[in-house]
C-alpha positions as a LaTeX table, in Angstrom:
\begin{tabular}{lrrr}
\hline
Residue & $x$ (\AA) & $y$ (\AA) & $z$ (\AA) \\
\hline
Met1 & 86.99 & 82.30 & 80.42 \\
Lys2 & 88.28 & 82.01 & 76.90 \\
Lys3 & 91.24 & 83.89 & 75.62 \\
Asp4 & 92.41 & 85.36 & 72.32 \\
Phe5 & 94.84 & 87.95 & 71.19 \\
Thr6 & 92.35 & 90.70 & 70.32 \\
Ile7 & 94.54 & 94.03 & 70.25 \\
Leu8 & 91.94 & 96.18 & 68.23 \\
Tyr9 & 88.23 & 95.97 & 68.30 \\
Pro10 & 85.48 & 98.43 & 67.17 \\
Ala11 & 82.88 & 100.09 & 69.56 \\
His12 & 80.73 & 103.30 & 69.24 \\
Glu13 & 82.26 & 104.27 & 65.87 \\
Asn14 & 85.67 & 104.24 & 67.40 \\
Ile15 & 88.64 & 101.85 & 67.34 \\
Tyr16 & 89.52 & 100.53 & 70.91 \\
Val17 & 92.89 & 99.32 & 71.93 \\
Asn18 & 93.26 & 96.27 & 74.32 \\
Val19 & 96.79 & 96.15 & 75.70 \\
Thr20 & 96.46 & 94.51 & 79.20 \\
Asn21 & 94.09 & 92.64 & 81.56 \\
Arg22 & 95.97 & 93.74 & 84.64 \\
Cys23 & 94.00 & 96.24 & 86.88 \\
Pro24 & 94.47 & 97.30 & 90.52 \\
Phe25 & 90.70 & 97.43 & 91.01 \\
Asn26 & 88.03 & 94.61 & 91.26 \\
Cys27 & 84.97 & 96.61 & 90.58 \\
Thr28 & 81.55 & 95.00 & 91.67 \\
Phe29 & 80.00 & 96.29 & 88.39 \\
Cys30 & 82.87 & 95.50 & 85.96 \\
Leu31 & 81.63 & 93.92 & 82.73 \\
Arg32 & 84.67 & 91.47 & 82.71 \\
Gln33 & 83.16 & 89.76 & 85.90 \\
Ser34 & 80.55 & 88.09 & 83.68 \\
Met35 & 81.73 & 87.99 & 80.08 \\
Asp36 & 84.64 & 87.69 & 77.67 \\
Ser37 & 84.00 & 90.49 & 75.37 \\
Val38 & 81.78 & 93.66 & 74.91 \\
Tyr39 & 79.79 & 95.42 & 72.30 \\
Gly40 & 78.94 & 92.49 & 70.22 \\
Asn41 & 82.50 & 91.57 & 69.43 \\
Glu42 & 83.02 & 87.83 & 68.93 \\
Lys43 & 86.63 & 87.63 & 69.88 \\
Ser44 & 87.50 & 87.50 & 73.69 \\
Leu45 & 89.17 & 90.54 & 75.30 \\
Trp46 & 91.04 & 88.29 & 77.63 \\
Leu47 & 94.49 & 88.17 & 76.20 \\
Thr48 & 96.61 & 85.10 & 75.86 \\
Lys49 & 99.68 & 87.46 & 76.42 \\
Glu50 & 100.16 & 91.21 & 76.42 \\
Pro51 & 101.02 & 92.62 & 73.03 \\
Ser52 & 104.30 & 94.41 & 72.61 \\
Val53 & 104.48 & 97.88 & 71.34 \\
Glu54 & 105.56 & 96.60 & 67.96 \\
Glu55 & 102.61 & 94.12 & 67.80 \\
Val56 & 100.12 & 96.98 & 68.57 \\
Ile57 & 101.73 & 99.24 & 65.81 \\
Asp58 & 101.58 & 96.39 & 63.46 \\
Ala59 & 97.88 & 95.87 & 64.22 \\
Phe60 & 97.32 & 99.55 & 63.37 \\
Lys61 & 99.18 & 99.00 & 60.04 \\
Gln62 & 97.01 & 96.10 & 59.01 \\
Lys63 & 93.88 & 98.07 & 59.84 \\
Asp64 & 91.98 & 100.73 & 57.95 \\
Ile65 & 90.94 & 103.33 & 60.65 \\
Ser66 & 89.84 & 106.11 & 58.33 \\
Ser67 & 86.12 & 105.65 & 59.15 \\
Tyr68 & 86.67 & 105.67 & 63.05 \\
Lys69 & 86.00 & 108.76 & 65.02 \\
Glu70 & 88.67 & 108.19 & 67.90 \\
Ile71 & 91.40 & 105.88 & 68.76 \\
Val72 & 90.54 & 104.74 & 72.52 \\
Phe73 & 92.86 & 102.87 & 74.90 \\
Cys74 & 90.30 & 100.65 & 76.66 \\
Gly75 & 89.94 & 96.95 & 77.07 \\
Phe76 & 89.73 & 94.43 & 79.72 \\
Gly77 & 92.20 & 95.92 & 82.13 \\
Glu78 & 93.59 & 99.34 & 83.29 \\
Pro79 & 95.54 & 100.59 & 80.23 \\
Thr80 & 97.84 & 102.85 & 82.46 \\
Glu81 & 99.37 & 99.67 & 83.87 \\
Arg82 & 101.26 & 99.85 & 80.57 \\
Leu83 & 101.37 & 103.70 & 80.38 \\
Tyr84 & 104.64 & 104.19 & 78.95 \\
Asp85 & 104.17 & 101.61 & 76.17 \\
Ile86 & 100.96 & 103.39 & 75.53 \\
Phe87 & 102.79 & 106.75 & 75.17 \\
Glu88 & 105.34 & 105.10 & 72.74 \\
Ile89 & 102.37 & 103.84 & 70.66 \\
Cys90 & 100.75 & 107.42 & 70.76 \\
Asp91 & 103.96 & 108.98 & 69.45 \\
Tyr92 & 103.63 & 106.63 & 66.34 \\
Leu93 & 99.72 & 107.20 & 66.05 \\
Lys94 & 100.25 & 111.02 & 66.18 \\
Gln95 & 102.86 & 110.79 & 63.30 \\
Asn96 & 100.70 & 108.66 & 61.21 \\
Tyr97 & 96.86 & 109.30 & 61.92 \\
Asp98 & 94.82 & 112.28 & 62.22 \\
Lys99 & 92.57 & 111.09 & 64.98 \\
Pro100 & 91.89 & 112.15 & 68.64 \\
Ile101 & 93.34 & 109.67 & 70.88 \\
Arg102 & 91.42 & 108.96 & 74.17 \\
Ile103 & 92.16 & 106.92 & 77.28 \\
Asn104 & 89.64 & 105.43 & 79.44 \\
Thr105 & 91.20 & 104.98 & 83.05 \\
Asn106 & 90.58 & 104.63 & 86.73 \\
Gly107 & 93.00 & 107.54 & 87.51 \\
Met108 & 95.40 & 105.37 & 89.23 \\
Ala109 & 98.58 & 105.99 & 86.93 \\
Asn110 & 100.35 & 107.94 & 89.65 \\
Leu111 & 99.85 & 105.21 & 92.20 \\
Ile112 & 100.58 & 102.44 & 89.84 \\
Trp113 & 103.95 & 104.15 & 88.83 \\
Asn114 & 104.71 & 105.84 & 92.16 \\
Lys115 & 105.36 & 109.18 & 90.59 \\
Asp116 & 103.44 & 112.03 & 88.74 \\
Thr117 & 102.88 & 110.67 & 85.33 \\
Thr118 & 100.65 & 113.49 & 83.93 \\
Lys119 & 103.10 & 115.88 & 82.14 \\
Asp120 & 103.84 & 112.91 & 79.88 \\
Phe121 & 100.31 & 112.92 & 78.61 \\
Lys122 & 101.00 & 116.16 & 76.77 \\
Asn123 & 100.85 & 115.98 & 72.93 \\
Arg124 & 100.10 & 112.14 & 73.30 \\
Ile125 & 96.54 & 111.97 & 74.67 \\
Asp126 & 93.79 & 114.33 & 73.63 \\
Ile127 & 90.90 & 113.15 & 75.93 \\
Val128 & 91.23 & 111.48 & 79.33 \\
Ser129 & 88.03 & 109.77 & 80.57 \\
Val130 & 88.23 & 108.93 & 84.20 \\
Ser131 & 85.94 & 106.66 & 86.13 \\
Leu132 & 84.62 & 108.77 & 89.18 \\
Asn133 & 82.38 & 106.14 & 90.24 \\
His134 & 81.10 & 107.52 & 93.55 \\
Pro135 & 81.46 & 111.03 & 95.34 \\
Asp136 & 81.92 & 109.40 & 98.65 \\
Lys137 & 85.47 & 107.85 & 99.32 \\
Asn138 & 84.27 & 104.89 & 101.45 \\
Lys139 & 81.37 & 103.97 & 99.14 \\
Tyr140 & 83.80 & 104.46 & 96.33 \\
Gln141 & 86.22 & 101.92 & 97.79 \\
Lys142 & 83.36 & 99.39 & 98.36 \\
Leu143 & 82.50 & 99.65 & 94.67 \\
Val144 & 85.94 & 99.48 & 93.15 \\
Arg145 & 87.72 & 97.39 & 95.74 \\
Ser146 & 91.07 & 99.00 & 94.96 \\
Lys147 & 94.36 & 97.39 & 95.99 \\
Phe148 & 95.49 & 100.91 & 97.18 \\
Gly149 & 92.76 & 101.37 & 99.93 \\
Ile150 & 90.97 & 104.20 & 101.06 \\
Lys151 & 93.52 & 106.81 & 99.68 \\
Thr152 & 92.29 & 105.74 & 96.02 \\
His153 & 89.59 & 108.29 & 95.84 \\
Glu154 & 91.74 & 111.16 & 96.77 \\
Ala155 & 94.49 & 110.10 & 94.45 \\
Met156 & 92.13 & 109.83 & 91.52 \\
Leu157 & 90.96 & 113.34 & 91.99 \\
Glu158 & 94.44 & 114.72 & 92.41 \\
Phe159 & 95.25 & 112.93 & 89.09 \\
Val160 & 92.43 & 114.81 & 87.46 \\
Lys161 & 93.63 & 118.09 & 88.82 \\
Glu162 & 97.07 & 117.52 & 87.42 \\
Val163 & 96.20 & 115.79 & 84.05 \\
Lys164 & 93.86 & 118.65 & 82.96 \\
Lys165 & 96.95 & 120.87 & 82.67 \\
Tyr166 & 98.18 & 118.76 & 79.84 \\
Val167 & 95.20 & 117.41 & 77.88 \\
Ser168 & 92.57 & 119.39 & 76.03 \\
Lys169 & 89.57 & 117.48 & 77.61 \\
Val170 & 89.02 & 115.64 & 80.71 \\
Val171 & 85.63 & 113.68 & 81.56 \\
Leu172 & 84.64 & 112.11 & 84.70 \\
Thr173 & 82.02 & 109.43 & 84.43 \\
Thr174 & 79.68 & 107.36 & 86.64 \\
Val175 & 77.70 & 104.18 & 85.76 \\
Asp176 & 73.86 & 104.66 & 85.67 \\
Thr177 & 72.99 & 101.75 & 87.69 \\
Thr178 & 75.28 & 102.48 & 90.72 \\
Leu179 & 74.17 & 105.91 & 92.12 \\
Ser180 & 71.17 & 107.66 & 93.12 \\
Lys181 & 70.08 & 110.94 & 91.68 \\
Glu182 & 71.34 & 112.70 & 94.87 \\
Glu183 & 74.79 & 111.13 & 94.35 \\
Glu184 & 74.95 & 112.16 & 90.81 \\
Lys185 & 74.40 & 115.65 & 91.84 \\
Leu186 & 77.15 & 115.42 & 94.08 \\
Cys187 & 79.42 & 113.98 & 91.34 \\
Gln188 & 78.33 & 116.91 & 89.27 \\
Lys189 & 79.52 & 119.24 & 91.93 \\
Ile190 & 82.78 & 117.59 & 92.14 \\
Cys191 & 83.27 & 118.17 & 88.31 \\
Asp192 & 82.09 & 121.54 & 88.45 \\
Glu193 & 84.73 & 122.37 & 91.02 \\
Leu194 & 87.37 & 120.67 & 88.98 \\
Gln195 & 86.09 & 122.36 & 85.97 \\
Val196 & 85.85 & 119.09 & 83.95 \\
Glu197 & 82.93 & 117.39 & 82.16 \\
Tyr198 & 80.64 & 114.96 & 83.94 \\
Arg199 & 78.91 & 112.09 & 81.96 \\
Ile200 & 76.61 & 109.34 & 83.29 \\
Arg201 & 77.32 & 106.40 & 81.06 \\
Pro202 & 75.10 & 103.20 & 80.58 \\
Tyr203 & 76.21 & 100.24 & 82.40 \\
Glu204 & 76.91 & 98.06 & 79.24 \\
Glu205 & 79.06 & 100.84 & 77.79 \\
\hline
\end{tabular}
């Protein structure tokens, strides 16, 4: 495993923000199990240290992001491990850039912080993309191997119910290589009941 200090990196016409390598999951399908970076980026996303809020803001100041569609908090870790640092960064971004802000998350913010965090997403995060992973809580746990155990699936869905009150768009995703077509239909049903979007994403994305 090689390490670097990669804070910002491009992907899918967006600029991604890598703030931590910490994660309460150890997903069987996670890309970081077998590589140091993604999307053709040469620099490793394994961090030599977590960047401070000031270092992230300084990285934006040195980068022309005018051509990017979105700012996305997503790297080699669960971004909500640093949720309140991210909110501070978002306050700066909202003041200085006219770009939608998305966070890609496993939906564990409330368990990580042991409180309801969702109200603080308001006016900071525009899109929340949550990894649904599987419709069944037991198979879900086998896939993600969460340190929080079997309650993880229910906590993720509860997070979705609450955060959709405060952000304009919530999307639940699954990986195209991990589910059967029947399981994908069950995921669609969950999303319909929650009144959120469902997206099946390629494994390498």
